[in-house]
Amino acid sequence: MTETQTTCPYCGVGCGVLARVEDGIVSVQGDEHHPANFGRLCVKGASLAETIGLEGRLLSPQLDGERVSWPQALAAAGERLRAIIDRYGPQAVAFYASGQLLTEDYYAANKLMKGFIGAGNIDTNSRLCMSSAVTGYKRAFGADVVPCSYEDVERSDLVILVGSNAAWAHPVLYQRLVQAKQNRPQMKVVVIDPRRTATCDIADHHLAIAPGTDGGLFVGLLQALAQAGAVNDRFADASAALAAAESWTAEKVAAFCGLPQEEVQAFYQAFIAAPRAITLYTMGINQSSSGSDKCNAIINVHLASGKFAREGCGPFSLTGQPNAMGGREVGGLATMLAAHMNFEPADLARVARFWGTERLAQTPGLMAVELFTAIARGEVKAVWIMGTNPAVSLPDSHAVSQALAACPLVIVSEVAADTDTARYADIRFPALAWGEKNGTVTNSERRISRQRAFLPAPGEARADWWIIAQVAGQLGFAEAFGWQHPHEVFSEHAALSGFENDGERAFDISGLAKLTRTQWDRLAPVRWPVTQGGNGLDLSRGWRADGQLRMVPVTPSGMQAHRLPLYPLILNSGRVRDQWHTMTRTGSVPRLMQHIAQPIVEVAPQDATHFALQNGGLARVSSPRGVMVARVVISETQRPGSLFTPMHWNDGFARQGKVNSLVAPVVDPHSGQPESKQTAVRIAPWRPQWQGELFSRAPVTLPRHLHWWRKAAPGLHHLTLCGDRAIQAELLAVCQQQGWQIQVASLGETWHLLAWQQGRLMLGFWSSRTLPEIDVALILRAFAEAPQTLVERHALLAGRDLARPATGKIVCSCFSVGEKIITEAIETQGCSTVAGLGERLKCGTNCGSCIPELKALLACAAHKTVIL
Ligand SMILES: Nc1nc2c(c(=O)[nH]1)N[C@H]1C(S)=C(S)[C@@H](COP(=O)(O)OP(=O)(O)OC[C@H]3O[C@@H](n4cnc5c(=O)[nH]c(N)nc54)[C@H](O)[C@@H]3O)O[C@H]1N2
Ligand SMILES: Nc1nc2c(c(=O)[nH]1)N[C@H]1C(S)=C(S)[C@@H](COP(=O)(O)OP(=O)(O)OC[C@H]3O[C@@H](n4cnc5c(=O)[nH]c(N)nc54)[C@H](O)[C@@H]3O)O[C@H]1N2
Ligand code: SF4
Ligand SMILES: [Mo]
């Protein structure tokens, strides 16, 4: 047996994971010694062993759709890039990278583009995620420094979560907060979100703010601090920011933010009174056309009140991706140079000296959204996409796909063989995935941890840094990219951070530059800075020539999306608990598909009535750019006038399931981050003639007129289908062609089909006017072993055992416990607490992510509302 300490590749909490390999079987558990999680894992982390199969992996290089050798693929990439650079100049080439790369990969990509190709055009999906937070910190502190830690969250008196659904997006940090609040009940938690999310479970107050208006709330808080005499200039001169805030009375804020004035005032009082306060903010703040200003409005109240630079205090931007922070450290955004240096003369000269290059880019490059419009205009002619899926995640995804289709050279480094983006690739490079790759990542609290390999490289997959270095070699830069091991890349990056630094740049890990390979292999999680002299961070000074921290004057603005008569609703989008981004890993894990298996759209009851929507029915949501189809969930948690839908679904998992096909490419003027959280849309019910669930052993070619959603089932193809034209004849024809025996049950609008081959179930289809309620476990059992008794066979044809209650939507993914079973336990078996439910059904007793939902079910058992 081998046991490897590594780091979870999902969210920015950065949990330590112990991966065991025994007789070729991998299992994972939380690492008790890792200071991010002390042994805890959420359900995504706990399911990691289920994601390492090689099905769907890209395992060999491909050139123009054909499998080729590495030398052929690398030579083609080199030649084609070189031809474009020679003819159109370096600005015609761009890289689009990702916060899911390791720091070593990111460093190599940044060095190649900025240092040797000689253009600033390397941007990343962090532009869609963290760039407003970066701009906020840089404007305030002069450097991109996150001034808080997880312990600060635990030790605060007032924890404000704004635009963050940490219960689902940062589950282990949230569990730490839950625990801290249990230990110190006097701790107060405020959640600011237009929706009542699972995070509100522990909130003392939830402010259901109008979308896009948080700037007003925090500028008003600054004004309230001033009025209470609670502003001091210990950290920064407050005068200009105060002048901008002067007119923002609680009354004005309440009207602007759509909140009762008492709630606004109570929040302000709580902040003023709290000895220690910390504000956690994520995508509800950053993904906004005024995200940078919102970040500064948040930073301002901490600087002004002195709730800053001490335990339990500060403006804490939670990072989303496992290594968004590493990308920021190496300078992997088009607007930064390298290692916290900027496009300024002294920095440019220094980096050119360190890299030994004469080609260094002299100006910032194109930011994500403008990069893809430059591709569409034909100005950028080659793009190399690494570890991100922009055809799904960028706004206006139809336009992004068109740009990729028209781009003369698209190179994609991927772990998945087929993604919405990889479909446009001329060259595909197979990259190593989690468990195979080796390097470092930095989490939200600036903690650098090792991701270590515990699996061999599969097929011909190679490390991202290696692929980049090889292409650099093809372009004639072999000498500067001669690394043989990621440890060498790390050492160079660490050395650059300390190069001619003298304490002027916050990011300094030069204390790690001389680690031997063995020391690097054993590196324990460590927060930066790690300087040679061992200095910590002095948060009371600014990293700029005058040494000052700044309060940026903010004039609040709302969203750019406008409600129009034809598009009267605002569509919000974000994460669901058990899926990761574009689902290339989590979408194939049955356990993670149970919770929410289809794109949903959450609608407030009033809006549902107004637009004639039914709970569980389908709806078309559309903007002038596109349309998506989703299942309606009517929910009191939703603010009237607003809808919410997950960001995850894409062309691999659904027809018309992509929210970004609706979203406009409107960006923040300072950070370039898109307003992904607000889009003006309309919604209309769609009542197809039939809906059905299809399971089959082999892929089935379906008629194009069908609507479909792909789900995860072990070893099987599972699709939910619906349409306005019958497909009985087509399905029967498929089965007949195969010579399968057919069994059909048909009653009114219900039509069920089973197809057998020598007693083996090959295909099953259950359809009705509305989606039939089936027992998936029973069906999976029948595929594994044909039912023997008559009762079992009847149950299979019916799709479920009619004598037993249906399970309902799965709430606890760890133990597959469904909503109906839970409700039954509450209503008929006397379970009245989360602990009681856990005792009887085990739900909520492992990772705890479903506890908010269990509580909601307990609370709602009396008056039946649907809760997600
Ligand atoms: N399960 C899961 N976890 C993840 C990820 C994942 O894909 N799946 N991705 C990771 C990544 S990369 C990221 S960036 C993080 C994101 O983490 P979060 O930002 O916490 O997640 P989101 O669901 O995108 O958005 C958070 C909340 O912002 C709210 N919001 C929308 N508009 C507004 C507004 O105007 N004001 C306020 N105050 N709130 C608003 C939404 O209703 C939503 O509840 O999650 C990380 N963790
Ligand atoms: N409407 C809307 N849009 C959004 C958001 C939203 O809330 N609403 N959120 C935005 C945010 S915060 C983010 S972070 C983005 C995320 O969006 P993306 O970055 O597009 O999403 P992922 O699915 O994580 O893409 C990662 C890709 O890299 C591949 N991959 C995984 N590991 C590796 C590796 O080691 N090497 C290589 N080369 N490839 C690898 C995966 O298979 C996958 O295809 O979406 C953004 N878009
Ligand atoms: S909280 Fe984040 S880092 Fe931790 S196990 Fe879950 S997904 Fe992984
Ligand atoms: Mo993100």
PDB file of C-alpha atoms in Angstrom, residues 51-184:
ATOM      1  CA  THR A  51     -13.091  10.434 -10.949  1.00  0.00           C
ATOM      2  CA  ILE A  52      -9.742   8.893 -11.796  1.00  0.00           C
ATOM      3  CA  GLY A  53     -10.962   6.320 -14.330  1.00  0.00           C
ATOM      4  CA  LEU A  54      -9.588   6.759 -17.824  1.00  0.00           C
ATOM      5  CA  GLU A  55     -12.929   6.739 -19.612  1.00  0.00           C
ATOM      6  CA  GLY A  56     -13.339   9.926 -21.616  1.00  0.00           C
ATOM      7  CA  ARG A  57      -9.686  10.892 -21.164  1.00  0.00           C
ATOM      8  CA  LEU A  58      -7.558  12.363 -23.922  1.00  0.00           C
ATOM      9  CA  LEU A  59      -4.601   9.985 -23.972  1.00  0.00           C
ATOM     10  CA  SER A  60      -2.684  10.806 -27.129  1.00  0.00           C
ATOM     11  CA  PRO A  61      -1.817  13.935 -29.115  1.00  0.00           C
ATOM     12  CA  GLN A  62      -4.078  14.758 -32.032  1.00  0.00           C
ATOM     13  CA  LEU A  63      -3.462  16.825 -35.134  1.00  0.00           C
ATOM     14  CA  ASP A  64      -6.360  17.864 -37.354  1.00  0.00           C
ATOM     15  CA  GLY A  65      -8.490  15.113 -35.838  1.00  0.00           C
ATOM     16  CA  GLU A  66      -5.917  12.341 -36.309  1.00  0.00           C
ATOM     17  CA  ARG A  67      -3.878  10.615 -33.639  1.00  0.00           C
ATOM     18  CA  VAL A  68      -0.201  11.522 -34.047  1.00  0.00           C
ATOM     19  CA  SER A  69       3.050  11.070 -32.134  1.00  0.00           C
ATOM     20  CA  TRP A  70       4.354  13.681 -29.721  1.00  0.00           C
ATOM     21  CA  PRO A  71       7.154  14.797 -32.076  1.00  0.00           C
ATOM     22  CA  GLN A  72       4.616  15.290 -34.868  1.00  0.00           C
ATOM     23  CA  ALA A  73       2.176  17.228 -32.691  1.00  0.00           C
ATOM     24  CA  LEU A  74       4.905  19.416 -31.181  1.00  0.00           C
ATOM     25  CA  ALA A  75       6.500  20.118 -34.533  1.00  0.00           C
ATOM     26  CA  ALA A  76       3.126  21.074 -36.024  1.00  0.00           C
ATOM     27  CA  ALA A  77       2.379  23.405 -33.098  1.00  0.00           C
ATOM     28  CA  GLY A  78       5.801  25.017 -33.427  1.00  0.00           C
ATOM     29  CA  GLU A  79       5.572  25.448 -37.191  1.00  0.00           C
ATOM     30  CA  ARG A  80       2.056  26.832 -37.202  1.00  0.00           C
ATOM     31  CA  LEU A  81       2.707  29.248 -34.342  1.00  0.00           C
ATOM     32  CA  ARG A  82       5.954  30.362 -35.926  1.00  0.00           C
ATOM     33  CA  ALA A  83       4.254  30.981 -39.282  1.00  0.00           C
ATOM     34  CA  ILE A  84       1.610  33.187 -37.656  1.00  0.00           C
ATOM     35  CA  ILE A  85       4.159  35.087 -35.546  1.00  0.00           C
ATOM     36  CA  ASP A  86       6.413  35.674 -38.575  1.00  0.00           C
ATOM     37  CA  ARG A  87       3.580  36.923 -40.726  1.00  0.00           C
ATOM     38  CA  TYR A  88       1.427  38.872 -38.251  1.00  0.00           C
ATOM     39  CA  GLY A  89       3.678  39.473 -35.241  1.00  0.00           C
ATOM     40  CA  PRO A  90       3.481  38.147 -31.670  1.00  0.00           C
ATOM     41  CA  GLN A  91       0.254  40.039 -30.928  1.00  0.00           C
ATOM     42  CA  ALA A  92      -1.592  37.632 -33.233  1.00  0.00           C
ATOM     43  CA  VAL A  93      -0.969  34.802 -30.766  1.00  0.00           C
ATOM     44  CA  ALA A  94      -2.630  34.287 -27.368  1.00  0.00           C
ATOM     45  CA  PHE A  95      -2.780  31.795 -24.505  1.00  0.00           C
ATOM     46  CA  TYR A  96      -5.901  31.276 -22.430  1.00  0.00           C
ATOM     47  CA  ALA A  97      -4.968  29.468 -19.229  1.00  0.00           C
ATOM     48  CA  SER A  98      -6.656  28.411 -16.010  1.00  0.00           C
ATOM     49  CA  GLY A  99      -6.669  28.465 -12.226  1.00  0.00           C
ATOM     50  CA  GLN A 100      -6.720  24.700 -12.428  1.00  0.00           C
ATOM     51  CA  LEU A 101      -3.161  24.522 -13.708  1.00  0.00           C
ATOM     52  CA  LEU A 102      -0.368  24.024 -11.213  1.00  0.00           C
ATOM     53  CA  THR A 103       1.870  26.978 -10.403  1.00  0.00           C
ATOM     54  CA  GLU A 104       4.722  25.392 -12.383  1.00  0.00           C
ATOM     55  CA  ASP A 105       2.506  25.042 -15.488  1.00  0.00           C
ATOM     56  CA  TYR A 106       1.297  28.598 -15.118  1.00  0.00           C
ATOM     57  CA  TYR A 107       4.810  29.948 -14.668  1.00  0.00           C
ATOM     58  CA  ALA A 108       5.970  28.175 -17.830  1.00  0.00           C
ATOM     59  CA  ALA A 109       3.030  29.486 -19.873  1.00  0.00           C
ATOM     60  CA  ASN A 110       3.518  33.066 -18.662  1.00  0.00           C
ATOM     61  CA  LYS A 111       7.248  32.957 -19.328  1.00  0.00           C
ATOM     62  CA  LEU A 112       6.757  31.634 -22.864  1.00  0.00           C
ATOM     63  CA  MET A 113       4.117  34.159 -23.860  1.00  0.00           C
ATOM     64  CA  LYS A 114       5.341  37.332 -22.176  1.00  0.00           C
ATOM     65  CA  GLY A 115       9.030  36.549 -22.102  1.00  0.00           C
ATOM     66  CA  PHE A 116       9.733  34.856 -25.406  1.00  0.00           C
ATOM     67  CA  ILE A 117       6.836  35.064 -27.856  1.00  0.00           C
ATOM     68  CA  GLY A 118       6.794  38.654 -26.673  1.00  0.00           C
ATOM     69  CA  ALA A 119       3.127  39.595 -26.313  1.00  0.00           C
ATOM     70  CA  GLY A 120       1.111  40.226 -23.158  1.00  0.00           C
ATOM     71  CA  ASN A 121      -1.655  37.968 -24.465  1.00  0.00           C
ATOM     72  CA  ILE A 122      -1.917  35.396 -21.733  1.00  0.00           C
ATOM     73  CA  ASP A 123      -5.153  35.610 -19.850  1.00  0.00           C
ATOM     74  CA  THR A 124      -7.023  33.057 -17.798  1.00  0.00           C
ATOM     75  CA  ASN A 125     -10.406  31.924 -16.584  1.00  0.00           C
ATOM     76  CA  SER A 126      -9.516  33.784 -13.374  1.00  0.00           C
ATOM     77  CA  ARG A 127     -10.584  36.856 -15.347  1.00  0.00           C
ATOM     78  CA  LEU A 128     -14.142  35.492 -14.998  1.00  0.00           C
ATOM     79  CA  CYS A 129     -13.590  34.785 -11.354  1.00  0.00           C
ATOM     80  CA  MET A 130     -11.047  36.792  -9.364  1.00  0.00           C
ATOM     81  CA  SER A 131      -9.996  39.753 -11.481  1.00  0.00           C
ATOM     82  CA  SER A 132     -12.213  42.280  -9.701  1.00  0.00           C
ATOM     83  CA  ALA A 133     -10.834  41.069  -6.370  1.00  0.00           C
ATOM     84  CA  VAL A 134      -7.289  41.513  -7.715  1.00  0.00           C
ATOM     85  CA  THR A 135      -8.074  45.025  -8.909  1.00  0.00           C
ATOM     86  CA  GLY A 136      -9.653  45.855  -5.553  1.00  0.00           C
ATOM     87  CA  TYR A 137      -6.636  44.700  -3.565  1.00  0.00           C
ATOM     88  CA  LYS A 138      -4.141  46.318  -5.915  1.00  0.00           C
ATOM     89  CA  ARG A 139      -5.911  49.652  -5.808  1.00  0.00           C
ATOM     90  CA  ALA A 140      -6.101  49.545  -2.004  1.00  0.00           C
ATOM     91  CA  PHE A 141      -2.804  47.917  -1.018  1.00  0.00           C
ATOM     92  CA  GLY A 142      -0.660  48.438  -4.102  1.00  0.00           C
ATOM     93  CA  ALA A 143      -0.335  44.654  -4.350  1.00  0.00           C
ATOM     94  CA  ASP A 144      -2.541  41.631  -4.771  1.00  0.00           C
ATOM     95  CA  VAL A 145      -2.455  40.566  -1.149  1.00  0.00           C
ATOM     96  CA  VAL A 146      -5.232  38.588   0.548  1.00  0.00           C
ATOM     97  CA  PRO A 147      -4.951  39.881   4.105  1.00  0.00           C
ATOM     98  CA  CYS A 148      -6.837  37.119   5.961  1.00  0.00           C
ATOM     99  CA  SER A 149      -6.691  33.462   6.922  1.00  0.00           C
ATOM    100  CA  TYR A 150      -9.218  30.738   7.748  1.00  0.00           C
ATOM    101  CA  GLU A 151      -8.411  31.178  11.415  1.00  0.00           C
ATOM    102  CA  ASP A 152      -9.501  34.800  11.116  1.00  0.00           C
ATOM    103  CA  VAL A 153     -12.900  33.509   9.988  1.00  0.00           C
ATOM    104  CA  GLU A 154     -13.144  31.293  13.063  1.00  0.00           C
ATOM    105  CA  ARG A 155     -11.995  34.006  15.431  1.00  0.00           C
ATOM    106  CA  SER A 156     -14.209  36.832  14.279  1.00  0.00           C
ATOM    107  CA  ASP A 157     -17.226  38.264  16.081  1.00  0.00           C
ATOM    108  CA  LEU A 158     -19.116  39.156  12.932  1.00  0.00           C
ATOM    109  CA  VAL A 159     -18.730  37.108   9.768  1.00  0.00           C
ATOM    110  CA  ILE A 160     -20.293  38.706   6.702  1.00  0.00           C
ATOM    111  CA  LEU A 161     -20.704  36.489   3.646  1.00  0.00           C
ATOM    112  CA  VAL A 162     -21.574  38.613   0.666  1.00  0.00           C
ATOM    113  CA  GLY A 163     -22.228  37.109  -2.753  1.00  0.00           C
ATOM    114  CA  SER A 164     -20.921  33.805  -1.444  1.00  0.00           C
ATOM    115  CA  ASN A 165     -22.699  30.491  -1.147  1.00  0.00           C
ATOM    116  CA  ALA A 166     -19.881  28.971   0.860  1.00  0.00           C
ATOM    117  CA  ALA A 167     -22.030  26.090   2.108  1.00  0.00           C
ATOM    118  CA  TRP A 168     -21.930  24.709  -1.437  1.00  0.00           C
ATOM    119  CA  ALA A 169     -18.897  26.402  -2.980  1.00  0.00           C
ATOM    120  CA  HIS A 170     -16.405  26.318  -0.068  1.00  0.00           C
ATOM    121  CA  PRO A 171     -17.955  23.545   2.015  1.00  0.00           C
ATOM    122  CA  VAL A 172     -15.070  22.726   4.337  1.00  0.00           C
ATOM    123  CA  LEU A 173     -14.416  26.357   5.224  1.00  0.00           C
ATOM    124  CA  TYR A 174     -18.145  26.698   5.828  1.00  0.00           C
ATOM    125  CA  GLN A 175     -18.072  23.665   8.125  1.00  0.00           C
ATOM    126  CA  ARG A 176     -15.219  25.295  10.039  1.00  0.00           C
ATOM    127  CA  LEU A 177     -17.387  28.375  10.432  1.00  0.00           C
ATOM    128  CA  VAL A 178     -20.353  26.269  11.591  1.00  0.00           C
ATOM    129  CA  GLN A 179     -18.124  24.665  14.197  1.00  0.00           C
ATOM    130  CA  ALA A 180     -16.697  27.998  15.328  1.00  0.00           C
ATOM    131  CA  LYS A 181     -20.186  29.427  15.762  1.00  0.00           C
ATOM    132  CA  GLN A 182     -21.191  26.401  17.801  1.00  0.00           C
ATOM    133  CA  ASN A 183     -18.181  26.907  20.031  1.00  0.00           C
ATOM    134  CA  ARG A 184     -18.807  30.645  20.385  1.00  0.00           C
TER     135      ARG A 184
END
